[in-house]
């Protein structure tokens, strides 16, 4: 595989905007037919966008967090499933940046610049809670490991070259094992049947005594022993996807009302777009979308500021800023995507139009982690100065 190497933030944003327009055209059909976006992901890899956070001293553009968030927002406006697939990719690039040895960085950054994709195998079903990880790395006499476990919600794994797997070692500390998609003992099952984000293929990964060399295992537990931005960046990308879904739904609603909706007979107007009650509602929805975009930009800038001078205080500020946009963007995505039908009228509910994909994507994606706990951490920080926890979901 070969890929273009993006030079800087400006080129990255231009590439993302162009691909978003390209991906938008087939988004509805892909969702309706559950047509997995293999060709689109190959285009994404070839564009070089999946390597934009590779450090400059390894040949990458090392774009700002603000640019990365905008890339995801642009993709989210086009296709809420496709935008989700590389989210974990960038989270696990960050693990290599922070915890990888120099040989590990050199190897994996070369892979990324060549267009290779990371998936993920982190969540497990049937455990006590989301951080109860039971997949195990068992040491072998030669220093390598055997990896055993079952993972669920493994977005991107089906399309990946490498699958980063969260697992616990003998000492029960959390590690990430980077496993080739076609390694012996790895099976990826396309059993995702979510009502939304249908084409993410977020299914099951089974790991049956998978051999893993020692140099493909990174000590992820060390990430959380000091100030960190791992959780903030990962959550920011989720917020960017929600903001993009909200924007896409608003744009599709406006186009529908302008071209297909009939005016309500009591309005006295010739077109639905002239109805002052609809105009009022569109204004309200636009406020939510614009607020989410503004909070997204602010949060990304706060993360970039913390990245330049990482301390307990700057990391806390970044996490709170990201938690704020995550709540606002989730609310905007669900409300705007639902209001699409309210403003568009009865015809918009036709299954053949598939306008409900925006709401299904928003409702599914916003279940990723509860906004109510983010509001708790925001309140504790504002009222008592309590820094948010370092568990990777803030």
Coordinates of C-alpha atoms in Angstrom, one line a residue:
X1 CA 0.0 0.0 0.0
X2 CA 1.2 3.5 -0.8
X3 CA -0.3 6.8 0.4
X4 CA 0.2 10.5 -0.2
X5 CA 2.1 12.3 2.6
X6 CA 0.3 15.4 3.7
X7 CA 2.5 18.3 4.3
X8 CA 0.6 20.6 6.7
X9 CA -2.7 21.6 8.3
X10 CA -3.9 23.5 5.2
X11 CA -3.5 20.5 2.9
X12 CA -5.1 18.2 5.5
X13 CA -8.2 20.3 5.7
X14 CA -8.5 20.6 1.9
X15 CA -8.2 16.8 1.6
X16 CA -10.8 16.2 4.3
X17 CA -13.3 18.7 2.6
X18 CA -12.8 17.0 -0.8
X19 CA -13.3 13.5 0.6
X20 CA -16.4 14.6 2.6
X21 CA -18.0 15.8 -0.6
X22 CA -17.1 12.5 -2.3
X23 CA -18.4 10.4 0.6
X24 CA -21.6 12.3 1.0
X25 CA -22.9 11.2 -2.4
X26 CA -23.2 7.5 -1.5
X27 CA -23.8 7.8 2.3
X28 CA -27.6 7.1 2.2
X29 CA -27.3 4.1 -0.1
X30 CA -24.4 2.6 1.9
X31 CA -26.5 2.9 5.1
X32 CA -29.7 1.6 3.6
X33 CA -28.0 -1.4 2.0
X34 CA -25.4 -1.8 4.8
X35 CA -22.7 -1.6 2.1
X36 CA -19.4 -1.5 4.0
X37 CA -17.2 1.4 2.9
X38 CA -14.1 -0.5 2.0
X39 CA -13.4 1.5 -1.1
X40 CA -14.0 4.8 0.8
X41 CA -11.6 3.7 3.5
X42 CA -9.0 2.9 0.9
X43 CA -9.5 6.5 -0.5
X44 CA -9.1 7.8 3.1
X45 CA -5.8 5.8 3.5
X46 CA -4.4 6.9 0.1
X47 CA -5.2 10.5 0.8
X48 CA -2.7 10.5 3.7
X49 CA -5.2 11.8 6.3
X50 CA -4.7 8.8 8.5
X51 CA -1.1 9.8 9.1
X52 CA -1.6 13.5 9.8
X53 CA -0.7 13.1 13.5
X54 CA 2.7 11.4 12.8
X55 CA 5.4 13.7 14.3
X56 CA 7.3 15.9 12.0
X57 CA 10.6 14.2 13.0
X58 CA 9.2 11.0 11.6
X59 CA 8.0 12.6 8.3
X60 CA 4.5 13.5 9.3
X61 CA 2.5 16.7 9.3
X62 CA 1.9 16.6 13.0
X63 CA -1.3 18.7 12.6
X64 CA -2.9 20.6 15.4
X65 CA -5.7 19.1 17.5
X66 CA -7.9 21.8 16.0
X67 CA -7.2 20.6 12.5
X68 CA -7.8 16.9 13.5
X69 CA -11.2 17.8 15.1
X70 CA -12.2 19.7 12.0
X71 CA -11.3 16.7 9.8
X72 CA -13.7 14.6 11.8
X73 CA -16.4 17.2 11.8
X74 CA -16.2 17.5 8.0
X75 CA -16.4 13.7 7.6
X76 CA -19.3 13.6 10.1
X77 CA -21.3 16.0 8.0
X78 CA -21.1 13.5 5.1
X79 CA -21.4 10.1 6.8
X80 CA -21.8 9.4 10.5
X81 CA -20.7 5.8 10.1
X82 CA -17.6 6.5 8.0
X83 CA -16.4 9.3 10.3
X84 CA -16.6 6.9 13.3
X85 CA -14.3 4.3 11.8
X86 CA -10.9 6.1 12.2
X87 CA -11.7 7.6 15.6
X88 CA -9.9 4.7 17.4
X89 CA -7.1 4.8 14.8
X90 CA -6.0 8.2 16.1
X91 CA -6.4 7.2 19.7
X92 CA -4.0 4.4 19.3
X93 CA -1.6 6.5 17.3
X94 CA -1.5 8.7 20.4
X95 CA -0.6 5.7 22.5
X96 CA 2.5 5.1 20.3
X97 CA 3.4 8.7 20.5
X98 CA 3.3 8.7 24.3
X99 CA 4.4 5.2 25.3
X100 CA 6.3 3.8 22.3
X101 CA 10.0 3.2 22.3
X102 CA 11.9 4.8 19.5
X103 CA 12.1 1.6 17.4
X104 CA 8.3 1.1 18.0
X105 CA 7.6 4.7 16.9
X106 CA 9.8 4.3 13.8
X107 CA 8.1 1.1 12.8
X108 CA 4.5 2.1 13.3
X109 CA 4.9 5.7 12.0
X110 CA 6.4 4.2 8.8
X111 CA 3.3 1.9 8.6
X112 CA 1.0 4.9 9.0
X113 CA 2.7 7.0 6.4
X114 CA 2.2 4.1 4.0
X115 CA -1.5 4.2 4.6
X116 CA -1.9 1.4 7.1
X117 CA -5.0 1.5 9.3
X118 CA -5.5 0.8 13.0
X119 CA -8.8 -0.7 14.2
X120 CA -9.6 -1.4 17.8
X121 CA -10.4 -4.2 20.2
X122 CA -11.0 -2.6 23.6
X123 CA -14.6 -3.0 24.9
X124 CA -15.9 -6.3 26.4
X125 CA -19.4 -7.4 26.9
X126 CA -20.8 -9.0 30.1
X127 CA -18.2 -7.5 32.4
X128 CA -18.9 -5.4 35.5
X129 CA -18.3 -2.1 33.6
X130 CA -16.5 -0.6 30.6
X131 CA -13.1 -0.6 32.3
X132 CA -13.3 -4.2 33.5
X133 CA -10.9 -5.6 30.9
X134 CA -10.4 -9.4 31.1
X135 CA -8.4 -10.1 28.0
X136 CA -5.0 -11.4 29.0
X137 CA -1.4 -11.2 27.8
X138 CA 0.3 -14.4 29.1
X139 CA 4.1 -14.2 29.0
X140 CA 6.1 -16.9 27.2
X141 CA 9.7 -18.0 28.0
X142 CA 11.1 -16.2 25.0
X143 CA 9.7 -12.8 26.2
X144 CA 6.8 -12.8 23.8
X145 CA 3.1 -13.2 24.8
X146 CA 0.0 -15.1 24.0
X147 CA -3.2 -13.0 23.8
X148 CA -6.6 -14.4 24.7
X149 CA -10.0 -12.8 24.9
X150 CA -13.2 -11.7 23.2
X151 CA -13.9 -8.1 22.3
X152 CA -17.1 -6.3 21.2
X153 CA -18.0 -3.0 19.5
X154 CA -14.7 -3.3 17.7
X155 CA -15.1 -0.4 15.2
X156 CA -12.6 -0.5 12.4
X157 CA -11.2 -3.9 13.1
X158 CA -12.8 -5.5 10.1
X159 CA -11.0 -2.9 7.8
X160 CA -7.7 -2.7 9.8
X161 CA -4.2 -3.7 9.0
X162 CA -3.4 -3.6 12.7
X163 CA -5.8 -4.2 15.6
X164 CA -4.7 -2.5 18.9
X165 CA -6.0 -4.7 21.7
X166 CA -6.5 -3.6 25.3
X167 CA -5.3 -6.4 27.6
X168 CA -4.0 -7.0 31.1
X169 CA -0.6 -8.6 31.7
X170 CA 0.6 -10.7 34.7
X171 CA 0.7 -7.7 37.0
X172 CA -2.8 -6.8 36.0
X173 CA -1.6 -3.5 34.4
X174 CA -3.3 -2.4 31.2
X175 CA -1.3 -2.8 27.9
X176 CA -2.0 -2.3 24.2
X177 CA -1.0 -5.2 22.0
X178 CA -0.8 -4.2 18.3
X179 CA -1.8 -7.4 16.3
X180 CA -1.9 -7.8 12.6
X181 CA -5.5 -8.3 11.3
X182 CA -4.5 -11.6 9.7
X183 CA -2.4 -13.0 12.6
X184 CA -3.0 -16.6 13.6
X185 CA -5.7 -16.9 16.2
X186 CA -7.4 -13.6 15.3
X187 CA -11.0 -13.7 13.9
X188 CA -13.1 -10.6 13.2
X189 CA -16.8 -11.3 13.1
X190 CA -19.1 -8.9 11.2
X191 CA -22.0 -9.2 13.6
X192 CA -22.8 -5.6 14.3
X193 CA -26.5 -5.0 14.1
X194 CA -26.9 -1.5 15.6
X195 CA -29.8 0.6 14.4
X196 CA -27.4 3.4 13.6
X197 CA -23.9 3.7 12.3
X198 CA -24.7 0.6 10.4
X199 CA -21.6 0.5 8.2
X200 CA -19.0 0.8 11.0
X201 CA -18.8 -3.0 11.2
X202 CA -18.4 -2.6 15.0
X203 CA -18.5 -6.4 15.6
X204 CA -16.7 -9.0 17.6
X205 CA -13.0 -9.8 17.7
X206 CA -11.9 -13.2 19.0
X207 CA -8.4 -13.7 20.2
X208 CA -7.4 -17.4 20.6
X209 CA -3.8 -17.6 22.0
X210 CA -2.6 -15.1 19.5
X211 CA 1.3 -14.9 19.5
X212 CA 2.5 -11.3 20.1
X213 CA 6.2 -10.3 20.0
X214 CA 7.3 -8.2 23.0
X215 CA 8.0 -5.2 20.8
X216 CA 4.4 -5.0 19.7
X217 CA 3.1 -4.4 23.3
X218 CA 3.0 -1.0 24.9
X219 CA 2.5 -0.1 28.6
X220 CA -0.8 1.9 28.3
X221 CA -1.2 2.1 32.1
X222 CA 1.7 4.5 32.2
X223 CA -0.4 7.0 30.2
X224 CA -2.6 7.7 33.2
X225 CA 0.1 8.1 35.8
X226 CA 0.7 11.8 35.0
X227 CA -1.1 14.6 33.3
X228 CA -2.4 13.3 29.9
X229 CA -4.5 14.3 26.9
X230 CA -5.3 10.8 25.7
X231 CA -8.9 10.9 26.9
X232 CA -9.4 14.5 25.9
X233 CA -8.3 13.9 22.3
X234 CA -10.3 10.7 21.9
X235 CA -13.5 12.4 23.3
X236 CA -12.9 15.5 21.2
X237 CA -13.1 13.4 18.1
X238 CA -16.4 11.9 19.3
X239 CA -17.7 15.4 19.8
X240 CA -16.5 16.4 16.3
X241 CA -18.5 13.5 14.8
X242 CA -21.6 14.5 16.7
X243 CA -21.2 18.1 15.6
X244 CA -20.8 16.9 12.0
X245 CA -23.9 14.8 12.2
X246 CA -25.9 17.8 13.5
X247 CA -24.6 20.0 10.7
X248 CA -25.4 17.3 8.0
X249 CA -28.9 16.9 9.4
X250 CA -29.6 20.6 9.4
X251 CA -28.3 21.0 5.8
X252 CA -30.5 18.1 4.6
X253 CA -33.5 19.5 6.4
X254 CA -33.1 22.9 4.9
X255 CA -32.7 21.4 1.4
X256 CA -35.8 19.3 1.8
X257 CA -37.9 22.2 3.0
X258 CA -36.8 24.5 0.2
X259 CA -37.5 21.9 -2.5
X260 CA -40.0 19.3 -1.3
X261 CA -42.1 20.5 1.7
X262 CA -45.5 22.0 1.2
X263 CA -46.5 25.1 3.2
X264 CA -49.1 24.6 5.9
X265 CA -52.4 26.1 4.6
X266 CA -52.8 28.5 7.5
X267 CA -49.5 30.2 6.9
X268 CA -50.8 32.0 3.8
X269 CA -47.5 31.6 2.0
X270 CA -46.7 29.9 -1.3
X271 CA -43.7 28.0 0.0
X272 CA -42.8 26.2 3.2
X273 CA -39.5 28.2 3.3
X274 CA -41.5 31.4 3.8
X275 CA -43.4 30.1 6.9
X276 CA -42.3 32.3 9.8
X277 CA -42.8 29.4 12.3
X278 CA -40.4 27.2 10.3
X279 CA -38.0 30.0 10.0
X280 CA -38.0 30.4 13.7
X281 CA -37.4 26.7 14.3
X282 CA -34.5 26.6 11.8
X283 CA -33.0 29.6 13.6
X284 CA -33.2 27.7 16.9
X285 CA -31.6 24.6 15.4
X286 CA -28.9 26.6 13.7
X287 CA -28.0 28.1 17.1
X288 CA -27.4 24.7 18.5
X289 CA -25.2 23.7 15.6
X290 CA -23.2 26.9 15.7
X291 CA -22.8 26.6 19.5
X292 CA -21.4 23.1 19.1
X293 CA -19.0 24.2 16.4
X294 CA -17.8 27.1 18.6
X295 CA -17.3 24.9 21.6
X296 CA -15.5 22.3 19.4
X297 CA -13.0 25.0 18.3
X298 CA -12.5 26.2 21.8
X299 CA -12.0 22.8 23.2
X300 CA -9.5 21.9 20.4
X301 CA -7.5 25.1 21.1
X302 CA -7.5 24.3 24.8
X303 CA -6.1 20.8 24.1
X304 CA -3.4 22.3 21.8
X305 CA -2.5 24.8 24.6
X306 CA -2.2 22.0 27.1
X307 CA -0.2 20.0 24.6
X308 CA 2.4 22.8 24.5
X309 CA 2.7 22.9 28.3
X310 CA 1.3 19.8 29.8
X311 CA 0.6 20.1 33.6
X312 CA -2.1 18.8 35.9
X313 CA -3.9 22.1 35.5
X314 CA -3.6 22.4 31.8
X315 CA -4.7 18.8 31.3
X316 CA -7.7 19.4 33.6
X317 CA -8.7 22.5 31.6
X318 CA -8.5 20.5 28.4
X319 CA -10.6 17.7 29.7
X320 CA -13.3 20.0 31.0
X321 CA -13.4 22.0 27.7
X322 CA -13.8 18.7 25.8
X323 CA -16.5 17.4 28.2
X324 CA -18.4 20.6 27.6
X325 CA -18.5 20.3 23.9
X326 CA -19.2 16.5 24.1
X327 CA -22.4 17.3 26.0
X328 CA -23.4 20.1 23.8
X329 CA -22.6 18.3 20.5
X330 CA -24.5 15.1 21.6
X331 CA -27.6 17.2 22.4
X332 CA -27.3 19.0 19.1
X333 CA -26.9 15.9 17.1
X334 CA -29.9 14.1 18.6
X335 CA -32.2 17.1 18.6
X336 CA -31.4 18.5 15.2
X337 CA -31.6 15.1 13.6
X338 CA -34.9 14.5 15.2
X339 CA -36.2 17.9 14.3
X340 CA -35.5 17.2 10.7
X341 CA -38.9 15.5 10.5
X342 CA -40.7 18.2 12.5
X343 CA -39.7 20.9 10.0
X344 CA -39.9 18.8 6.9
X345 CA -43.3 17.2 7.2
X346 CA -44.9 13.9 6.6
X347 CA -43.1 13.0 3.4
X348 CA -39.7 13.1 5.2
X349 CA -40.7 10.0 7.1
X350 CA -40.7 7.8 4.0
X351 CA -38.3 5.0 4.6
X352 CA -37.2 5.2 1.0
X353 CA -35.7 8.6 1.6
X354 CA -33.6 7.3 4.5
X355 CA -33.5 10.7 6.2
X356 CA -33.8 8.9 9.5
X357 CA -30.2 7.8 9.2
X358 CA -29.0 11.0 10.7
X359 CA -31.1 10.4 13.9
X360 CA -30.1 6.8 14.0
X361 CA -26.4 7.6 13.7
X362 CA -26.7 10.4 16.3
X363 CA -28.7 8.3 18.8
X364 CA -26.3 5.4 18.4
X365 CA -23.1 7.3 18.6
X366 CA -24.1 9.5 21.6
X367 CA -24.6 6.3 23.6
X368 CA -20.8 5.8 23.6
X369 CA -20.4 7.3 27.1
X370 CA -23.0 9.1 29.3
X371 CA -23.1 12.9 29.1
X372 CA -24.6 13.0 32.7
X373 CA -21.2 12.0 34.1
X374 CA -19.4 14.7 32.1
X375 CA -21.8 17.3 33.5
X376 CA -20.9 16.0 37.0
X377 CA -17.2 16.5 36.4
X378 CA -17.8 20.0 34.9
X379 CA -19.8 20.9 38.0
X380 CA -17.2 19.6 40.5
X381 CA -14.5 21.5 38.6
X382 CA -16.4 24.8 38.5
X383 CA -17.7 24.6 42.1
X384 CA -14.9 23.0 44.0
X385 CA -11.9 23.0 41.7
X386 CA -11.8 19.2 41.5
X387 CA -9.8 18.0 38.6
X388 CA -11.4 15.4 36.5
X389 CA -10.2 11.8 36.8
X390 CA -7.5 10.3 34.5
X391 CA -9.4 7.3 33.2
X392 CA -9.3 8.1 29.5
X393 CA -12.9 9.0 29.0
X394 CA -12.6 12.7 29.7

